[in-house]
mmCIF file of C-alpha atoms and ligand atoms in Angstrom:
data_model
loop_
_atom_site.group_PDB
_atom_site.id
_atom_site.type_symbol
_atom_site.label_atom_id
_atom_site.label_comp_id
_atom_site.label_asym_id
_atom_site.label_seq_id
_atom_site.Cartn_x
_atom_site.Cartn_y
_atom_site.Cartn_z
ATOM 1 C CA MET A 1067 127.758 103.550 139.681
ATOM 2 C CA GLN A 1068 126.570 107.405 140.307
ATOM 3 C CA LYS A 1069 124.394 109.231 137.325
ATOM 4 C CA ASN A 1070 128.002 111.188 136.650
ATOM 5 C CA ASN A 1071 130.588 108.372 136.991
ATOM 6 C CA TYR A 1072 132.216 107.292 133.071
ATOM 7 C CA VAL A 1073 134.185 104.099 131.926
ATOM 8 C CA LEU A 1074 135.683 105.978 128.506
ATOM 9 C CA ILE A 1075 137.339 104.351 126.145
ATOM 10 C CA SER A 1076 139.341 104.363 123.574
ATOM 11 C CA GLY A 1077 138.604 102.012 119.939
ATOM 12 C CA ALA A 1078 135.519 102.278 121.545
ATOM 13 C CA THR A 1079 133.674 101.066 118.064
ATOM 14 C CA SER A 1080 135.580 97.248 116.695
ATOM 15 C CA GLY A 1081 137.579 94.698 118.158
ATOM 16 C CA ILE A 1082 139.452 94.839 121.292
ATOM 17 C CA GLY A 1083 137.312 98.135 122.802
ATOM 18 C CA LEU A 1084 133.912 97.034 120.977
ATOM 19 C CA GLU A 1085 134.088 94.485 123.084
ATOM 20 C CA LEU A 1086 135.160 95.406 126.957
ATOM 21 C CA ALA A 1087 132.338 98.192 126.277
ATOM 22 C CA ARG A 1088 129.945 95.523 125.927
ATOM 23 C CA LEU A 1089 130.896 94.017 129.438
ATOM 24 C CA TYR A 1090 131.228 97.155 131.191
ATOM 25 C CA ALA A 1091 128.049 98.291 129.674
ATOM 26 C CA LYS A 1092 126.301 94.589 130.812
ATOM 27 C CA ASP A 1093 127.633 95.361 134.233
ATOM 28 C CA GLY A 1094 125.462 99.064 134.435
ATOM 29 C CA TYR A 1095 128.421 101.504 134.005
ATOM 30 C CA ASN A 1096 128.398 104.554 132.373
ATOM 31 C CA LEU A 1097 130.212 105.100 128.293
ATOM 32 C CA ILE A 1098 131.721 108.211 126.354
ATOM 33 C CA LEU A 1099 133.379 106.042 123.685
ATOM 34 C CA ILE A 1100 135.689 107.117 121.557
ATOM 35 C CA SER A 1101 136.580 107.031 117.695
ATOM 36 C CA ARG A 1102 136.543 108.594 114.951
ATOM 37 C CA SER A 1103 133.977 107.099 113.011
ATOM 38 C CA GLN A 1104 130.735 108.779 114.042
ATOM 39 C CA ASN A 1105 128.844 106.354 112.655
ATOM 40 C CA ASP A 1106 129.824 102.919 114.279
ATOM 41 C CA LEU A 1107 129.640 105.610 117.330
ATOM 42 C CA GLU A 1108 126.146 105.878 116.571
ATOM 43 C CA LYS A 1109 125.486 102.397 116.413
ATOM 44 C CA THR A 1110 127.891 100.921 118.774
ATOM 45 C CA LYS A 1111 125.447 103.253 121.224
ATOM 46 C CA SER A 1112 122.158 102.003 120.305
ATOM 47 C CA GLU A 1113 123.579 97.951 120.481
ATOM 48 C CA LEU A 1114 124.440 99.207 123.715
ATOM 49 C CA ILE A 1115 121.614 101.157 125.616
ATOM 50 C CA LYS A 1116 119.025 98.475 123.863
ATOM 51 C CA ASN A 1117 120.268 95.735 126.258
ATOM 52 C CA ASN A 1118 121.943 98.060 129.517
ATOM 53 C CA ASN A 1119 119.917 100.579 131.219
ATOM 54 C CA ILE A 1120 122.964 103.256 131.086
ATOM 55 C CA GLU A 1121 124.272 106.761 129.710
ATOM 56 C CA ILE A 1122 126.578 106.543 126.770
ATOM 57 C CA GLU A 1123 127.924 109.543 125.638
ATOM 58 C CA ILE A 1124 129.791 109.396 121.893
ATOM 59 C CA PHE A 1125 132.591 111.263 120.927
ATOM 60 C CA ALA A 1126 134.122 111.423 117.236
ATOM 61 C CA TYR A 1127 137.631 112.014 117.529
ATOM 62 C CA ASP A 1128 141.181 111.509 115.161
ATOM 63 C CA LEU A 1129 142.839 111.160 118.471
ATOM 64 C CA SER A 1130 146.719 110.763 116.346
ATOM 65 C CA LYS A 1131 145.715 114.401 116.956
ATOM 66 C CA ILE A 1132 147.245 115.746 120.348
ATOM 67 C CA GLU A 1133 144.622 118.839 119.910
ATOM 68 C CA ASN A 1134 141.763 116.917 120.030
ATOM 69 C CA ALA A 1135 142.727 114.686 123.606
ATOM 70 C CA TYR A 1136 143.051 117.608 124.628
ATOM 71 C CA ASP A 1137 139.955 119.092 122.799
ATOM 72 C CA LEU A 1138 137.578 115.676 124.118
ATOM 73 C CA TYR A 1139 139.080 116.754 128.274
ATOM 74 C CA GLU A 1140 136.975 119.772 128.123
ATOM 75 C CA LYS A 1141 134.222 118.298 126.230
ATOM 76 C CA ILE A 1142 134.230 116.237 129.839
ATOM 77 C CA LYS A 1143 134.869 118.626 132.119
ATOM 78 C CA GLU A 1144 132.427 120.912 131.365
ATOM 79 C CA LYS A 1145 129.494 118.047 131.535
ATOM 80 C CA ASN A 1146 130.540 117.466 134.907
ATOM 81 C CA PHE A 1147 130.942 114.206 133.794
ATOM 82 C CA ILE A 1148 133.554 112.110 136.182
ATOM 83 C CA VAL A 1149 136.169 109.354 134.614
ATOM 84 C CA GLN A 1150 136.392 106.492 136.876
ATOM 85 C CA THR A 1151 137.736 104.801 134.458
ATOM 86 C CA LEU A 1152 140.300 105.175 131.474
ATOM 87 C CA VAL A 1153 140.691 102.560 129.018
ATOM 88 C CA ASN A 1154 143.354 103.575 126.577
ATOM 89 C CA ASN A 1155 143.129 101.505 123.342
ATOM 90 C CA ALA A 1156 142.726 103.117 120.234
ATOM 91 C CA GLY A 1157 145.947 102.176 118.090
ATOM 92 C CA PHE A 1158 146.753 100.350 114.766
ATOM 93 C CA GLY A 1159 150.331 98.642 113.227
ATOM 94 C CA ASP A 1160 151.437 98.664 109.894
ATOM 95 C CA SER A 1161 153.389 95.336 108.949
ATOM 96 C CA CYS A 1162 156.212 96.673 106.139
ATOM 97 C CA GLU A 1163 159.673 96.781 105.785
ATOM 98 C CA PHE A 1164 160.946 99.555 107.855
ATOM 99 C CA VAL A 1165 162.352 101.274 104.605
ATOM 100 C CA TYR A 1166 159.673 100.827 102.368
ATOM 101 C CA ALA A 1167 156.512 102.233 105.178
ATOM 102 C CA ASP A 1168 155.011 104.798 104.680
ATOM 103 C CA ILE A 1169 156.858 107.492 107.177
ATOM 104 C CA ASN A 1170 153.504 110.055 107.510
ATOM 105 C CA ARG A 1171 151.390 106.364 108.744
ATOM 106 C CA LEU A 1172 154.166 105.716 110.903
ATOM 107 C CA ASN A 1173 154.167 109.151 112.576
ATOM 108 C CA GLN A 1174 150.275 109.464 113.217
ATOM 109 C CA MET A 1175 150.809 105.466 114.683
ATOM 110 C CA VAL A 1176 153.160 107.258 117.559
ATOM 111 C CA ASP A 1177 151.366 109.246 117.703
ATOM 112 C CA LEU A 1178 148.499 107.398 118.425
ATOM 113 C CA ASN A 1179 149.716 104.721 120.445
ATOM 114 C CA ILE A 1180 152.937 107.105 122.431
ATOM 115 C CA LYS A 1181 152.159 110.662 122.746
ATOM 116 C CA SER A 1182 148.168 110.389 122.654
ATOM 117 C CA LEU A 1183 147.539 107.360 125.601
ATOM 118 C CA MET A 1184 150.484 109.492 127.422
ATOM 119 C CA ASN A 1185 148.588 112.801 127.259
ATOM 120 C CA MET A 1186 145.317 111.248 128.540
ATOM 121 C CA CYS A 1187 146.309 109.665 130.803
ATOM 122 C CA HIS A 1188 148.456 113.183 132.353
ATOM 123 C CA LEU A 1189 144.893 114.814 131.819
ATOM 124 C CA PHE A 1190 142.903 111.451 133.392
ATOM 125 C CA ALA A 1191 144.693 110.623 136.551
ATOM 126 C CA LYS A 1192 146.078 113.676 138.008
ATOM 127 C CA ASP A 1193 141.838 114.167 138.386
ATOM 128 C CA MET A 1194 141.147 110.410 139.546
ATOM 129 C CA MET A 1195 144.983 111.240 142.069
ATOM 130 C CA GLU A 1196 142.498 114.247 143.302
ATOM 131 C CA ARG A 1197 139.520 111.835 144.353
ATOM 132 C CA ARG A 1198 142.429 109.094 145.517
ATOM 133 C CA ASN A 1199 139.443 106.505 143.371
ATOM 134 C CA GLY A 1200 140.206 105.300 139.242
ATOM 135 C CA ASP A 1201 141.366 102.749 137.617
ATOM 136 C CA ILE A 1202 143.755 103.323 133.877
ATOM 137 C CA LEU A 1203 143.986 100.420 131.503
ATOM 138 C CA ASN A 1204 146.339 101.259 128.551
ATOM 139 C CA VAL A 1205 146.032 98.206 125.977
ATOM 140 C CA ALA A 1206 149.878 96.765 124.282
ATOM 141 C CA SER A 1207 150.436 94.764 122.713
ATOM 142 C CA VAL A 1208 152.587 90.332 123.320
ATOM 143 C CA ALA A 1209 154.613 93.029 120.531
ATOM 144 C CA ALA A 1210 156.253 94.982 123.750
ATOM 145 C CA TYR A 1211 158.288 91.559 125.041
ATOM 146 C CA LEU A 1212 160.175 92.171 121.396
ATOM 147 C CA GLY A 1213 161.744 93.682 118.918
ATOM 148 C CA GLY A 1214 159.046 92.613 115.822
ATOM 149 C CA PRO A 1215 161.321 93.372 112.387
ATOM 150 C CA TYR A 1216 158.450 94.289 109.751
ATOM 151 C CA MET A 1217 156.050 95.205 112.258
ATOM 152 C CA ALA A 1218 159.615 97.560 113.970
ATOM 153 C CA THR A 1219 157.484 101.147 114.664
ATOM 154 C CA TYR A 1220 154.911 99.280 115.748
ATOM 155 C CA TYR A 1221 156.227 97.031 117.648
ATOM 156 C CA ALA A 1222 158.302 99.340 119.762
ATOM 157 C CA THR A 1223 155.439 101.277 119.984
ATOM 158 C CA LYS A 1224 153.912 98.834 122.121
ATOM 159 C CA ALA A 1225 157.217 98.505 124.484
ATOM 160 C CA PHE A 1226 157.170 102.027 125.031
ATOM 161 C CA VAL A 1227 152.450 101.654 126.854
ATOM 162 C CA LEU A 1228 153.489 98.114 128.406
ATOM 163 C CA ASN A 1229 156.785 99.718 130.374
ATOM 164 C CA PHE A 1230 155.288 103.920 130.708
ATOM 165 C CA SER A 1231 152.368 101.980 132.529
ATOM 166 C CA ILE A 1232 155.204 99.363 134.983
ATOM 167 C CA GLY A 1233 156.233 102.979 135.641
ATOM 168 C CA LEU A 1234 153.016 104.748 135.955
ATOM 169 C CA TYR A 1235 151.335 102.045 138.773
ATOM 170 C CA HIS A 1236 153.996 102.804 141.308
ATOM 171 C CA GLU A 1237 153.568 106.727 141.120
ATOM 172 C CA LEU A 1238 150.055 106.462 141.085
ATOM 173 C CA LYS A 1239 149.569 103.862 143.649
ATOM 174 C CA LYS A 1240 149.669 105.676 146.612
ATOM 175 C CA TYR A 1241 147.098 108.613 145.471
ATOM 176 C CA GLY A 1242 144.518 104.959 145.387
ATOM 177 C CA VAL A 1243 145.006 105.171 141.443
ATOM 178 C CA ARG A 1244 145.396 101.227 139.698
ATOM 179 C CA MET A 1245 146.940 100.977 136.347
ATOM 180 C CA HIS A 1246 147.041 97.990 134.247
ATOM 181 C CA VAL A 1247 148.172 96.536 131.150
ATOM 182 C CA LEU A 1248 146.903 94.595 128.615
ATOM 183 C CA CYS A 1249 149.305 92.197 126.235
ATOM 184 C CA PRO A 1250 147.166 90.486 123.720
ATOM 185 C CA GLY A 1251 148.353 88.117 121.386
ATOM 186 C CA PRO A 1252 146.991 88.500 117.856
ATOM 187 C CA THR A 1253 143.284 88.934 118.097
ATOM 188 C CA LYS A 1254 141.216 88.645 115.355
ATOM 189 C CA THR A 1255 139.876 91.891 115.574
ATOM 190 C CA LYS A 1256 140.323 94.267 111.633
ATOM 191 C CA PHE A 1257 143.420 95.396 113.255
ATOM 192 C CA ILE A 1258 145.259 92.813 110.999
ATOM 193 C CA ASP A 1259 143.210 94.754 107.390
ATOM 194 C CA VAL A 1260 144.084 97.620 108.818
ATOM 195 C CA ALA A 1261 147.925 96.780 108.632
ATOM 196 C CA GLU A 1262 147.906 95.443 106.034
ATOM 197 C CA SER A 1263 148.654 92.523 106.249
ATOM 198 C CA GLN A 1264 149.868 90.220 102.699
ATOM 199 C CA ASN A 1265 149.130 86.776 104.106
ATOM 200 C CA LYS A 1266 145.740 87.764 107.193
ATOM 201 C CA LYS A 1267 144.415 83.868 106.253
ATOM 202 C CA ALA A 1268 148.002 82.759 108.303
ATOM 203 C CA PHE A 1269 147.724 85.650 111.478
ATOM 204 C CA ASN A 1270 143.882 84.457 111.608
ATOM 205 C CA ASN A 1271 144.561 80.910 111.897
ATOM 206 C CA ILE A 1272 146.959 82.457 115.191
ATOM 207 C CA SER A 1273 144.194 84.328 116.533
ATOM 208 C CA MET A 1274 142.290 85.376 119.969
ATOM 209 C CA LYS A 1275 138.591 85.921 120.018
ATOM 210 C CA ALA A 1276 138.082 89.465 120.770
ATOM 211 C CA ASP A 1277 135.456 89.091 123.006
ATOM 212 C CA LYS A 1278 138.087 85.940 125.126
ATOM 213 C CA VAL A 1279 140.611 88.213 124.730
ATOM 214 C CA ALA A 1280 138.211 91.326 126.580
ATOM 215 C CA LYS A 1281 137.139 88.720 129.159
ATOM 216 C CA ILE A 1282 139.880 87.662 130.435
ATOM 217 C CA CYS A 1283 141.336 91.354 130.846
ATOM 218 C CA TYR A 1284 138.366 92.697 132.475
ATOM 219 C CA LYS A 1285 138.546 89.868 134.756
ATOM 220 C CA LYS A 1286 141.528 90.109 135.504
ATOM 221 C CA VAL A 1287 141.047 94.818 135.381
ATOM 222 C CA LYS A 1288 137.930 93.894 138.467
ATOM 223 C CA ARG A 1289 141.142 91.916 139.958
ATOM 224 C CA ASN A 1290 143.400 94.635 140.434
ATOM 225 C CA LYS A 1291 146.572 92.904 138.022
ATOM 226 C CA LEU A 1292 148.645 95.459 137.121
ATOM 227 C CA ILE A 1293 150.193 93.409 133.389
ATOM 228 C CA ILE A 1294 147.608 91.320 132.207
ATOM 229 C CA ASN A 1295 148.840 87.723 129.796
ATOM 230 C CA THR A 1296 145.975 86.481 127.668
ATOM 231 C CA GLY A 1297 145.775 83.401 125.721
ATOM 232 C CA PHE A 1298 149.274 80.821 125.163
ATOM 233 C CA ILE A 1299 151.310 83.342 123.044
ATOM 234 C CA SER A 1300 151.192 86.153 125.402
ATOM 235 C CA LYS A 1301 151.626 84.216 128.537
ATOM 236 C CA PHE A 1302 154.585 81.984 126.802
ATOM 237 C CA THR A 1303 156.050 85.527 125.512
ATOM 238 C CA SER A 1304 155.885 87.313 128.304
ATOM 239 C CA PHE A 1305 157.412 83.981 130.084
ATOM 240 C CA GLY A 1306 160.408 82.947 127.634
ATOM 241 C CA THR A 1307 161.647 86.064 126.860
ATOM 242 C CA ARG A 1308 163.253 86.276 129.501
ATOM 243 C CA PHE A 1309 165.698 83.732 128.992
ATOM 244 C CA MET A 1310 166.297 83.875 125.312
ATOM 245 C CA SER A 1311 168.705 86.760 123.979
ATOM 246 C CA ARG A 1312 167.167 89.805 122.526
ATOM 247 C CA LYS A 1313 168.062 89.296 119.285
ATOM 248 C CA PHE A 1314 167.195 85.830 119.215
ATOM 249 C CA ALA A 1315 163.839 86.875 120.954
ATOM 250 C CA ALA A 1316 163.262 89.432 117.204
ATOM 251 C CA LYS A 1317 164.397 86.800 115.140
ATOM 252 C CA MET A 1318 162.664 84.216 115.517
ATOM 253 C CA THR A 1319 159.626 86.868 115.089
ATOM 254 C CA GLN A 1320 161.134 87.997 112.081
ATOM 255 C CA LYS A 1321 160.481 84.302 110.583
ATOM 256 C CA ILE A 1322 157.425 84.691 112.337
ATOM 257 C CA ASN A 1323 156.231 88.606 111.076
ATOM 258 C CA GLY A 1324 158.015 87.237 106.906
ATOM 259 C CA LYS A 1325 154.797 84.885 106.837
ATOM 260 C CA ILE A 1326 152.161 87.581 108.103
HETATM 261 N N1 NAP B 2422 144.439 92.540 117.088
HETATM 262 C C1 NAP B 2422 145.608 92.386 117.561
HETATM 263 O O1 NAP B 2422 145.822 91.152 117.187
HETATM 264 C C2 NAP B 2422 145.873 92.728 118.446
HETATM 265 C C3 NAP B 2422 147.206 92.806 119.615
HETATM 266 C C4 NAP B 2422 147.472 92.722 120.158
HETATM 267 C C5 NAP B 2422 147.464 94.223 120.391
HETATM 268 N N2 NAP B 2422 146.698 95.092 119.945
HETATM 269 C C6 NAP B 2422 145.767 96.657 120.675
HETATM 270 O O2 NAP B 2422 145.285 96.061 120.465
HETATM 271 C C7 NAP B 2422 143.970 97.774 120.677
HETATM 272 C C8 NAP B 2422 142.680 97.396 119.577
HETATM 273 O O3 NAP B 2422 142.291 97.290 118.758
HETATM 274 P P1 NAP B 2422 142.071 95.967 117.913
HETATM 275 O O4 NAP B 2422 142.675 94.911 117.731
HETATM 276 O O5 NAP B 2422 140.445 95.517 118.429
HETATM 277 O O6 NAP B 2422 142.029 96.933 116.066
HETATM 278 P P2 NAP B 2422 140.210 97.584 115.121
HETATM 279 O O7 NAP B 2422 139.981 96.068 115.163
HETATM 280 O O8 NAP B 2422 140.964 97.858 113.844
HETATM 281 O O9 NAP B 2422 140.052 98.360 116.571
HETATM 282 C C9 NAP B 2422 140.698 99.581 116.762
HETATM 283 C C10 NAP B 2422 139.667 100.329 117.342
HETATM 284 O O10 NAP B 2422 140.216 102.775 117.172
HETATM 285 C C11 NAP B 2422 139.544 103.012 116.356
HETATM 286 N N3 NAP B 2422 140.670 103.756 116.214
HETATM 287 C C12 NAP B 2422 141.598 103.477 115.320
HETATM 288 N N4 NAP B 2422 142.315 104.597 115.269
HETATM 289 C C13 NAP B 2422 141.636 105.703 116.565
HETATM 290 C C14 NAP B 2422 142.134 107.331 115.774
HETATM 291 N N5 NAP B 2422 143.108 108.194 115.255
HETATM 292 N N6 NAP B 2422 142.085 108.013 116.486
HETATM 293 C C15 NAP B 2422 140.633 107.913 117.330
HETATM 294 N N7 NAP B 2422 139.791 106.270 116.961
HETATM 295 C C16 NAP B 2422 140.580 105.087 116.471
HETATM 296 C C17 NAP B 2422 138.694 101.820 115.360
HETATM 297 O O11 NAP B 2422 137.939 102.726 115.045
HETATM 298 P P3 NAP B 2422 138.283 104.297 113.919
HETATM 299 O O12 NAP B 2422 138.963 103.350 112.899
HETATM 300 O O13 NAP B 2422 136.903 104.964 113.386
HETATM 301 O O14 NAP B 2422 138.999 105.151 114.296
HETATM 302 C C18 NAP B 2422 138.707 100.807 116.367
HETATM 303 O O15 NAP B 2422 137.545 101.760 116.749
HETATM 304 C C19 NAP B 2422 145.196 98.424 119.726
HETATM 305 O O16 NAP B 2422 146.047 99.559 120.572
HETATM 306 C C20 NAP B 2422 145.706 97.280 119.151
HETATM 307 O O17 NAP B 2422 147.045 97.938 119.201
HETATM 308 C C21 NAP B 2422 145.646 94.006 119.517
#
């Protein structure tokens, strides 16, 4: 990899983002890592730099504040870094009946999962187009295929990420920019704690390990796959929902979400 070329990963200090960072680091890619916690970023940096001969830059930003995406982009430009791969991974869910949910938290979720991701793509895709080279990996979810009672807003944010990415795939392809969208099923990370689920055990029982999800994803990005489904739940949902009504699929989801 050229000296000033980087893979930028948002949400790189935990879960799927951290596992992706480990894979890119192992293959010698320089990294720009983002999360809100400076402390966690420093820990992640020291782990990754110890084992790999790469450059790592860390930026503590709350990406649910859209202006921070622009600030980050400016900082990267000032330093003459080239973002060769953009991984929009930071995101969170909230497990609660919609009317009882904290509306500020839901707005923050829409800002992070949708608006920030869209703005990051807008900023970085243009540079990739001009260079006629680049990869963008957006992290959606199996939730993207479904209406999701008790996590309705989260599921809808991920439907945006999936459809937005598919749309961009066709726009960007002709400029040499490759788009990928990851749709993991339940994965053992901090996600379920952050979502304040009432039954973490049931969720963890059906969850995949984050390193396995990241490995499948990494391989498929390298093979230039657009939609990346990891594991049985993700594959079954993406295929099975083609043959049932959306209303019925949401009813089934309500039963599952009612338990988690
Ligand atoms: N785990 C699952 O079951 C699952 C399934 C499907 C899809 N996903 C998706 O996978 C992605 C990664 O989630 P995960 O499961 O790996 O969760 P996680 O373990 O909670 O990791 C989330 C990462 O994002 C960072 N982050 C959170 N809010 C942020 C913000 N406002 N600005 C910047 N960084 C922020 C976190 O660090 P800080 O808190 O320090 O900021 C952390 O590094 C998310 O988009 C999630 O929706 C997860």
